[in-house]
Amino acid sequence: MPRITTSLTRLLGLKTPVVSAPMHGAATPALASQVFRSGGFGFLHPGTYDKQTVQQEIHQFRLLLDLPDDASLPVGIGFLVWRLEEQAKANPEVSKEAVLTALENRVRAVWFSFGRNIGHWVRLVREHDASAGRPHSTLIFVVVSSAEDALVATNEWKVDVLVAQGNEAGGHGKGAAPALLALVPAIVDALPENGPVVVAAGGLANGRQIASVMALGAAGAVVGTRFLLATESAYQKTQKDAICQVVLGSTKRTMAFDELRGSLGWPAGIDGRGINNELVKDFDSGTDLDIVKAKLAAGTKEGDANRMVVWAGASAGLNRVVLNAKDIVQEIHQDILRTLIGTSALVDSE
Ligand SMILES: Cc1cc2nc3c(=O)[nH]c(=O)nc-3n(C[C@H](O)[C@H](O)[C@H](O)COP(=O)(O)O)c2cc1C
C-alpha cells in the first residue's frame, strides 16, 4: 500500500497530511479526535479564552480518546491572538493562564493567528516548555498570508509550521491575501532551507486540490469548510444545509457579519469569508444597520440561513453531503493518493 510522506506527516506522525482548522463555533473535541483517529491532526477552539474553558475542551478530547491524565495529547488548540490581547488589557493573567493551561496539558500544538504581537505568545510557549524541562515540545503554528509575514514568523519567532492562508479561506483572514495558488509558491520560495513546514489553507475541500498545493511545495493542508460539513462539527444544521445548497461563487469576504453582531476589534485588514446572503447584501447596499441587525436576530432565532452568519470558504458548493470526519479524511486520503499516482503517470520515462 503506498504511503503519503511529507514534512508534515513526519513532524506529527500522520498518515494523511490534513489538519482540521481551529474553527470558532465549529471545531469540537469530537471532530479533532475523529480526525486524529483517521490519520490526520485536529485543532480545538475554546469558545472563550479562560483556564476553565480550555481545560474543559481538553478534558473532553482526553475522554474521547481514553487517554490518561498525564499523557501528552495528539491535538492542537487555536488562539485568536487579538482576542488574547484584548482580554489581557483588562487582566493579563486570564489570557496567559488560558495558553498555559493548554501547555500544562501537553497539547501537541498551539495555533496563533491575527494578532498585533504574536511573538510575545510564541515566547511564552517556548519559555514554558523550557522551564518544564521539555524544550520545544509544543509545536507552534502561525497563520500568514504573505511572504513577508512568513519570513518574520520564520526568522524572528522561529515557528514550526506556517499556515499559508489564501484569499479563498472561510472565516477570518487577510482581505488582501493572494489566491492560494500564488501564495504557496511565494512563501515556499522565500523561506530558507530547513525553514518551517508550510501547510496550505483556503478553499481546499478535496484530495485533488490538496495534491495540487503539495505540487507547489506545501506539506499538506489545513481544511476548514469541508469539516464544517462533518457530523462532528458544531455548525448548526441550518448552516450545514446552506453550505450544501449554495453553488460555487456564493461566498464573499466581508465585515458585514462582524459589524452586525458587534464582534469587532480585528487587526486592520482582517475580514471574513462567508455566504453572501441577504444580510451581506443589505449591509453592502447601505440598509439601516438597526434594520439589518433586527433581521440577523430574527433569522438566528428562526434558523433562516439567509439571515444568519454562515462563515464558509470559496469551496462552498463543491461538497453537498455531510459525512463523518473519518469518511472525510479517508476520502481525502484516497483522492490525494490517486492524484499523485495519476500525475506521475503523465511523465514519460523514455
Ligand atoms: C467557521 C469558521 C471559523 C473559523 N475560526 C477561526 C479561528 O477562530 N481562528 C483561526 O485562526 N481561523 C479560523 N478560521 C479559518 C481556518 O483556520 C482556516 O484557515 C480556513 O477555514 C481554511 O479555509 P477553508 O474554510 O476554505 O477550508 C475559521 C474558519 C471557519 C470556516
mmCIF file of C-alpha atoms in Angstrom, residues 114-350:
data_model
loop_
_atom_site.group_PDB
_atom_site.id
_atom_site.type_symbol
_atom_site.label_atom_id
_atom_site.label_comp_id
_atom_site.label_asym_id
_atom_site.label_seq_id
_atom_site.Cartn_x
_atom_site.Cartn_y
_atom_site.Cartn_z
ATOM 1 C CA PHE A 114 -4.351 37.597 13.737
ATOM 2 C CA GLY A 115 -2.511 39.433 16.492
ATOM 3 C CA ARG A 116 -0.548 42.590 16.985
ATOM 4 C CA ASN A 117 2.288 40.879 18.870
ATOM 5 C CA ILE A 118 2.292 37.179 18.048
ATOM 6 C CA GLY A 119 5.977 36.981 19.023
ATOM 7 C CA HIS A 120 5.011 37.570 22.662
ATOM 8 C CA TRP A 121 2.836 34.425 22.722
ATOM 9 C CA VAL A 122 5.412 32.361 20.879
ATOM 10 C CA ARG A 123 7.966 33.283 23.563
ATOM 11 C CA LEU A 124 5.503 32.342 26.308
ATOM 12 C CA VAL A 125 5.210 28.844 24.834
ATOM 13 C CA ARG A 126 8.942 28.374 24.369
ATOM 14 C CA GLU A 127 9.697 29.643 27.895
ATOM 15 C CA HIS A 128 7.065 27.391 29.415
ATOM 16 C CA ASP A 129 8.381 24.312 27.643
ATOM 17 C CA ALA A 130 11.975 25.090 28.593
ATOM 18 C CA SER A 131 11.112 25.633 32.266
ATOM 19 C CA ALA A 132 9.051 22.426 32.308
ATOM 20 C CA GLY A 133 12.152 20.544 31.146
ATOM 21 C CA ARG A 134 10.615 19.801 27.748
ATOM 22 C CA PRO A 135 12.256 22.358 25.465
ATOM 23 C CA HIS A 136 10.464 22.907 22.172
ATOM 24 C CA SER A 137 7.946 20.149 22.841
ATOM 25 C CA THR A 138 4.893 22.162 21.730
ATOM 26 C CA LEU A 139 4.722 22.803 18.007
ATOM 27 C CA ILE A 140 3.749 26.342 17.055
ATOM 28 C CA PHE A 141 1.540 27.015 14.031
ATOM 29 C CA VAL A 142 1.148 30.623 12.832
ATOM 30 C CA VAL A 143 -1.161 31.872 10.085
ATOM 31 C CA VAL A 144 0.460 34.019 7.376
ATOM 32 C CA SER A 145 -0.787 35.450 4.102
ATOM 33 C CA SER A 146 2.358 36.940 2.567
ATOM 34 C CA ALA A 147 5.998 36.002 2.075
ATOM 35 C CA GLU A 148 6.980 38.988 4.276
ATOM 36 C CA ASP A 149 4.904 37.735 7.210
ATOM 37 C CA ALA A 150 6.226 34.219 6.619
ATOM 38 C CA LEU A 151 9.803 35.498 6.966
ATOM 39 C CA VAL A 152 9.042 37.288 10.247
ATOM 40 C CA ALA A 153 7.456 34.129 11.650
ATOM 41 C CA THR A 154 10.428 32.092 10.454
ATOM 42 C CA ASN A 155 13.387 34.305 11.320
ATOM 43 C CA GLU A 156 12.132 36.155 14.397
ATOM 44 C CA TRP A 157 9.692 33.762 16.036
ATOM 45 C CA LYS A 158 11.134 30.504 14.707
ATOM 46 C CA VAL A 159 7.747 28.855 14.436
ATOM 47 C CA ASP A 160 7.380 25.221 13.441
ATOM 48 C CA VAL A 161 4.532 25.402 10.944
ATOM 49 C CA LEU A 162 3.391 28.219 8.684
ATOM 50 C CA VAL A 163 -0.247 28.099 7.696
ATOM 51 C CA ALA A 164 -0.275 29.823 4.302
ATOM 52 C CA GLN A 165 -3.809 31.156 4.222
ATOM 53 C CA GLY A 166 -5.098 32.199 0.817
ATOM 54 C CA ASN A 167 -7.939 34.510 -0.071
ATOM 55 C CA GLU A 168 -10.306 31.577 -0.560
ATOM 56 C CA ALA A 169 -10.304 30.667 3.152
ATOM 57 C CA GLY A 170 -13.543 30.504 5.095
ATOM 58 C CA GLY A 171 -13.912 32.569 8.247
ATOM 59 C CA HIS A 172 -11.427 35.293 9.072
ATOM 60 C CA GLY A 173 -8.276 36.114 7.195
ATOM 61 C CA LYS A 174 -6.413 38.870 5.461
ATOM 62 C CA GLY A 175 -8.728 40.574 2.995
ATOM 63 C CA ALA A 176 -5.836 41.277 0.631
ATOM 64 C CA ALA A 177 -4.428 37.735 0.795
ATOM 65 C CA PRO A 178 -3.434 36.418 -2.630
ATOM 66 C CA ALA A 179 -5.074 33.361 -4.124
ATOM 67 C CA LEU A 180 -3.608 30.192 -2.632
ATOM 68 C CA LEU A 181 -2.041 29.061 -5.928
ATOM 69 C CA ALA A 182 0.110 32.214 -5.917
ATOM 70 C CA LEU A 183 0.674 32.418 -2.157
ATOM 71 C CA VAL A 184 2.092 28.931 -1.595
ATOM 72 C CA PRO A 185 4.969 29.176 -4.105
ATOM 73 C CA ALA A 186 5.689 32.769 -2.986
ATOM 74 C CA ILE A 187 6.125 31.593 0.597
ATOM 75 C CA VAL A 188 7.944 28.363 -0.198
ATOM 76 C CA ASP A 189 10.429 30.195 -2.430
ATOM 77 C CA ALA A 190 11.071 32.915 0.181
ATOM 78 C CA LEU A 191 11.936 30.523 3.012
ATOM 79 C CA PRO A 192 15.462 29.486 3.934
ATOM 80 C CA GLU A 193 16.487 25.848 3.743
ATOM 81 C CA ASN A 194 15.334 23.954 6.855
ATOM 82 C CA GLY A 195 12.626 26.551 7.393
ATOM 83 C CA PRO A 196 9.272 25.705 8.938
ATOM 84 C CA VAL A 197 6.826 23.258 7.449
ATOM 85 C CA VAL A 198 4.351 25.026 5.151
ATOM 86 C CA VAL A 199 0.726 23.935 5.028
ATOM 87 C CA ALA A 200 -1.838 25.498 2.728
ATOM 88 C CA ALA A 201 -5.256 26.772 3.795
ATOM 89 C CA GLY A 202 -8.172 28.166 1.873
ATOM 90 C CA GLY A 203 -10.735 26.608 -0.404
ATOM 91 C CA LEU A 204 -9.272 23.101 -0.137
ATOM 92 C CA ALA A 205 -12.083 20.605 0.087
ATOM 93 C CA ASN A 206 -10.860 17.511 -1.727
ATOM 94 C CA GLY A 207 -7.705 15.486 -2.198
ATOM 95 C CA ARG A 208 -7.109 16.609 -5.783
ATOM 96 C CA GLN A 209 -6.876 20.216 -4.665
ATOM 97 C CA ILE A 210 -4.616 19.216 -1.784
ATOM 98 C CA ALA A 211 -2.349 17.235 -4.127
ATOM 99 C CA SER A 212 -2.108 20.350 -6.296
ATOM 100 C CA VAL A 213 -0.855 22.541 -3.416
ATOM 101 C CA MET A 214 1.554 19.755 -2.473
ATOM 102 C CA ALA A 215 2.923 20.050 -6.007
ATOM 103 C CA LEU A 216 3.533 23.738 -5.225
ATOM 104 C CA GLY A 217 5.606 22.861 -2.163
ATOM 105 C CA ALA A 218 3.047 22.669 0.651
ATOM 106 C CA ALA A 219 3.473 19.715 3.000
ATOM 107 C CA GLY A 220 -0.263 19.324 3.478
ATOM 108 C CA ALA A 221 -3.449 21.256 4.037
ATOM 109 C CA VAL A 222 -5.482 22.922 6.718
ATOM 110 C CA VAL A 223 -9.107 22.204 5.935
ATOM 111 C CA GLY A 224 -11.941 24.234 7.416
ATOM 112 C CA THR A 225 -15.120 24.405 5.379
ATOM 113 C CA ARG A 226 -15.071 20.712 4.377
ATOM 114 C CA PHE A 227 -15.032 19.850 8.093
ATOM 115 C CA LEU A 228 -17.910 22.224 8.805
ATOM 116 C CA LEU A 229 -19.850 19.547 6.943
ATOM 117 C CA ALA A 230 -18.713 16.810 9.339
ATOM 118 C CA THR A 231 -21.316 15.276 11.618
ATOM 119 C CA GLU A 232 -18.962 16.139 14.498
ATOM 120 C CA SER A 233 -18.755 19.877 13.741
ATOM 121 C CA ALA A 234 -20.756 22.212 15.963
ATOM 122 C CA TYR A 235 -22.149 24.123 12.985
ATOM 123 C CA GLN A 236 -25.934 24.142 13.134
ATOM 124 C CA LYS A 237 -27.937 22.002 10.715
ATOM 125 C CA THR A 238 -29.270 25.148 9.013
ATOM 126 C CA GLN A 239 -25.732 26.375 8.408
ATOM 127 C CA LYS A 240 -24.605 22.980 7.097
ATOM 128 C CA ASP A 241 -27.657 22.794 4.816
ATOM 129 C CA ALA A 242 -26.906 26.273 3.482
ATOM 130 C CA ILE A 243 -23.341 25.260 2.563
ATOM 131 C CA CYS A 244 -24.647 22.096 0.900
ATOM 132 C CA GLN A 245 -27.161 24.066 -1.137
ATOM 133 C CA VAL A 246 -25.176 27.013 -2.491
ATOM 134 C CA VAL A 247 -23.422 26.991 -5.835
ATOM 135 C CA LEU A 248 -19.727 27.800 -6.222
ATOM 136 C CA GLY A 249 -19.130 31.532 -6.105
ATOM 137 C CA SER A 250 -21.664 32.173 -3.341
ATOM 138 C CA THR A 251 -19.199 33.355 -0.696
ATOM 139 C CA LYS A 252 -17.698 36.770 -0.148
ATOM 140 C CA ARG A 253 -15.109 38.448 2.071
ATOM 141 C CA THR A 254 -16.927 40.970 4.217
ATOM 142 C CA MET A 255 -17.103 42.824 7.510
ATOM 143 C CA ALA A 256 -20.908 42.645 7.413
ATOM 144 C CA PHE A 257 -21.261 39.776 9.882
ATOM 145 C CA ASP A 258 -18.809 41.296 12.375
ATOM 146 C CA GLU A 259 -20.381 44.739 12.146
ATOM 147 C CA LEU A 260 -23.866 43.318 12.598
ATOM 148 C CA ARG A 261 -23.118 41.146 15.581
ATOM 149 C CA GLY A 262 -20.581 43.543 17.119
ATOM 150 C CA SER A 263 -17.624 41.140 17.018
ATOM 151 C CA LEU A 264 -15.180 43.953 16.255
ATOM 152 C CA GLY A 265 -11.577 44.665 17.156
ATOM 153 C CA TRP A 266 -9.867 42.591 14.463
ATOM 154 C CA PRO A 267 -6.449 43.889 13.365
ATOM 155 C CA ALA A 268 -6.517 46.173 10.309
ATOM 156 C CA GLY A 269 -7.015 44.332 7.040
ATOM 157 C CA ILE A 270 -8.704 41.251 8.524
ATOM 158 C CA ASP A 271 -12.205 40.409 7.341
ATOM 159 C CA GLY A 272 -14.146 37.184 6.969
ATOM 160 C CA ARG A 273 -15.436 34.982 4.160
ATOM 161 C CA GLY A 274 -18.990 33.775 4.467
ATOM 162 C CA ILE A 275 -22.067 33.078 2.393
ATOM 163 C CA ASN A 276 -23.144 36.185 0.517
ATOM 164 C CA ASN A 277 -26.670 36.074 1.888
ATOM 165 C CA GLU A 278 -29.412 38.630 2.394
ATOM 166 C CA LEU A 279 -27.636 40.188 5.397
ATOM 167 C CA VAL A 280 -24.457 40.834 3.423
ATOM 168 C CA LYS A 281 -26.427 42.268 0.507
ATOM 169 C CA ASP A 282 -28.414 44.568 2.837
ATOM 170 C CA PHE A 283 -25.219 45.680 4.541
ATOM 171 C CA ASP A 284 -23.493 46.386 1.212
ATOM 172 C CA SER A 285 -26.433 48.355 -0.126
ATOM 173 C CA GLY A 286 -26.398 50.648 2.898
ATOM 174 C CA THR A 287 -29.639 49.488 4.539
ATOM 175 C CA ASP A 288 -30.049 50.972 8.022
ATOM 176 C CA LEU A 289 -27.872 48.894 10.353
ATOM 177 C CA ASP A 290 -30.570 48.591 13.016
ATOM 178 C CA ILE A 291 -32.916 47.038 10.465
ATOM 179 C CA VAL A 292 -30.275 44.536 9.344
ATOM 180 C CA LYS A 293 -29.360 43.748 12.965
ATOM 181 C CA ALA A 294 -33.025 43.006 13.671
ATOM 182 C CA LYS A 295 -33.056 40.677 10.640
ATOM 183 C CA LEU A 296 -29.991 38.887 11.979
ATOM 184 C CA ALA A 297 -31.616 38.439 15.388
ATOM 185 C CA ALA A 298 -34.851 37.109 13.863
ATOM 186 C CA GLY A 299 -33.035 34.916 11.325
ATOM 187 C CA THR A 300 -30.836 33.391 14.012
ATOM 188 C CA LYS A 301 -33.865 32.677 16.197
ATOM 189 C CA GLU A 302 -35.853 31.158 13.347
ATOM 190 C CA GLY A 303 -32.883 29.272 11.858
ATOM 191 C CA ASP A 304 -33.039 31.017 8.497
ATOM 192 C CA ALA A 305 -29.587 30.721 6.885
ATOM 193 C CA ASN A 306 -30.289 33.650 4.612
ATOM 194 C CA ARG A 307 -30.430 35.907 7.666
ATOM 195 C CA MET A 308 -27.758 34.225 9.794
ATOM 196 C CA VAL A 309 -23.997 34.304 9.998
ATOM 197 C CA VAL A 310 -22.637 31.485 7.828
ATOM 198 C CA TRP A 311 -18.863 31.574 7.539
ATOM 199 C CA ALA A 312 -17.661 29.402 4.670
ATOM 200 C CA GLY A 313 -14.751 29.281 2.251
ATOM 201 C CA ALA A 314 -14.693 29.505 -1.525
ATOM 202 C CA SER A 315 -15.108 25.717 -1.767
ATOM 203 C CA ALA A 316 -18.752 26.038 -0.644
ATOM 204 C CA GLY A 317 -20.651 24.398 -3.492
ATOM 205 C CA LEU A 318 -18.053 21.661 -4.121
ATOM 206 C CA ASN A 319 -19.375 19.290 -1.456
ATOM 207 C CA ARG A 320 -23.012 18.737 -0.790
ATOM 208 C CA VAL A 321 -23.017 15.959 1.769
ATOM 209 C CA VAL A 322 -22.487 15.815 5.496
ATOM 210 C CA LEU A 323 -20.195 12.906 6.387
ATOM 211 C CA ASN A 324 -18.407 11.591 9.460
ATOM 212 C CA ALA A 325 -14.981 13.169 9.890
ATOM 213 C CA LYS A 326 -13.491 9.706 9.435
ATOM 214 C CA ASP A 327 -15.065 9.356 5.982
ATOM 215 C CA ILE A 328 -13.943 12.859 5.012
ATOM 216 C CA VAL A 329 -10.328 12.133 5.969
ATOM 217 C CA GLN A 330 -10.382 8.749 4.209
ATOM 218 C CA GLU A 331 -11.933 10.223 1.074
ATOM 219 C CA ILE A 332 -9.300 12.968 1.002
ATOM 220 C CA HIS A 333 -6.521 10.434 1.604
ATOM 221 C CA GLN A 334 -7.572 8.209 -1.309
ATOM 222 C CA ASP A 335 -8.053 11.225 -3.540
ATOM 223 C CA ILE A 336 -4.539 12.583 -2.785
ATOM 224 C CA LEU A 337 -3.005 9.176 -3.462
ATOM 225 C CA ARG A 338 -4.881 8.663 -6.721
ATOM 226 C CA THR A 339 -3.930 12.155 -7.880
ATOM 227 C CA LEU A 340 -0.248 11.836 -7.011
ATOM 228 C CA ILE A 341 -0.038 8.431 -8.693
ATOM 229 C CA GLY A 342 -2.115 9.655 -11.635
ATOM 230 C CA THR A 343 0.012 12.743 -12.236
ATOM 231 C CA SER A 344 3.262 10.789 -12.052
ATOM 232 C CA ALA A 345 1.877 8.624 -14.863
ATOM 233 C CA LEU A 346 1.887 11.749 -17.039
ATOM 234 C CA VAL A 347 5.676 11.662 -17.062
ATOM 235 C CA ASP A 348 7.093 9.580 -19.849
ATOM 236 C CA SER A 349 10.246 7.890 -18.597
ATOM 237 C CA GLU A 350 11.598 7.124 -22.041
#
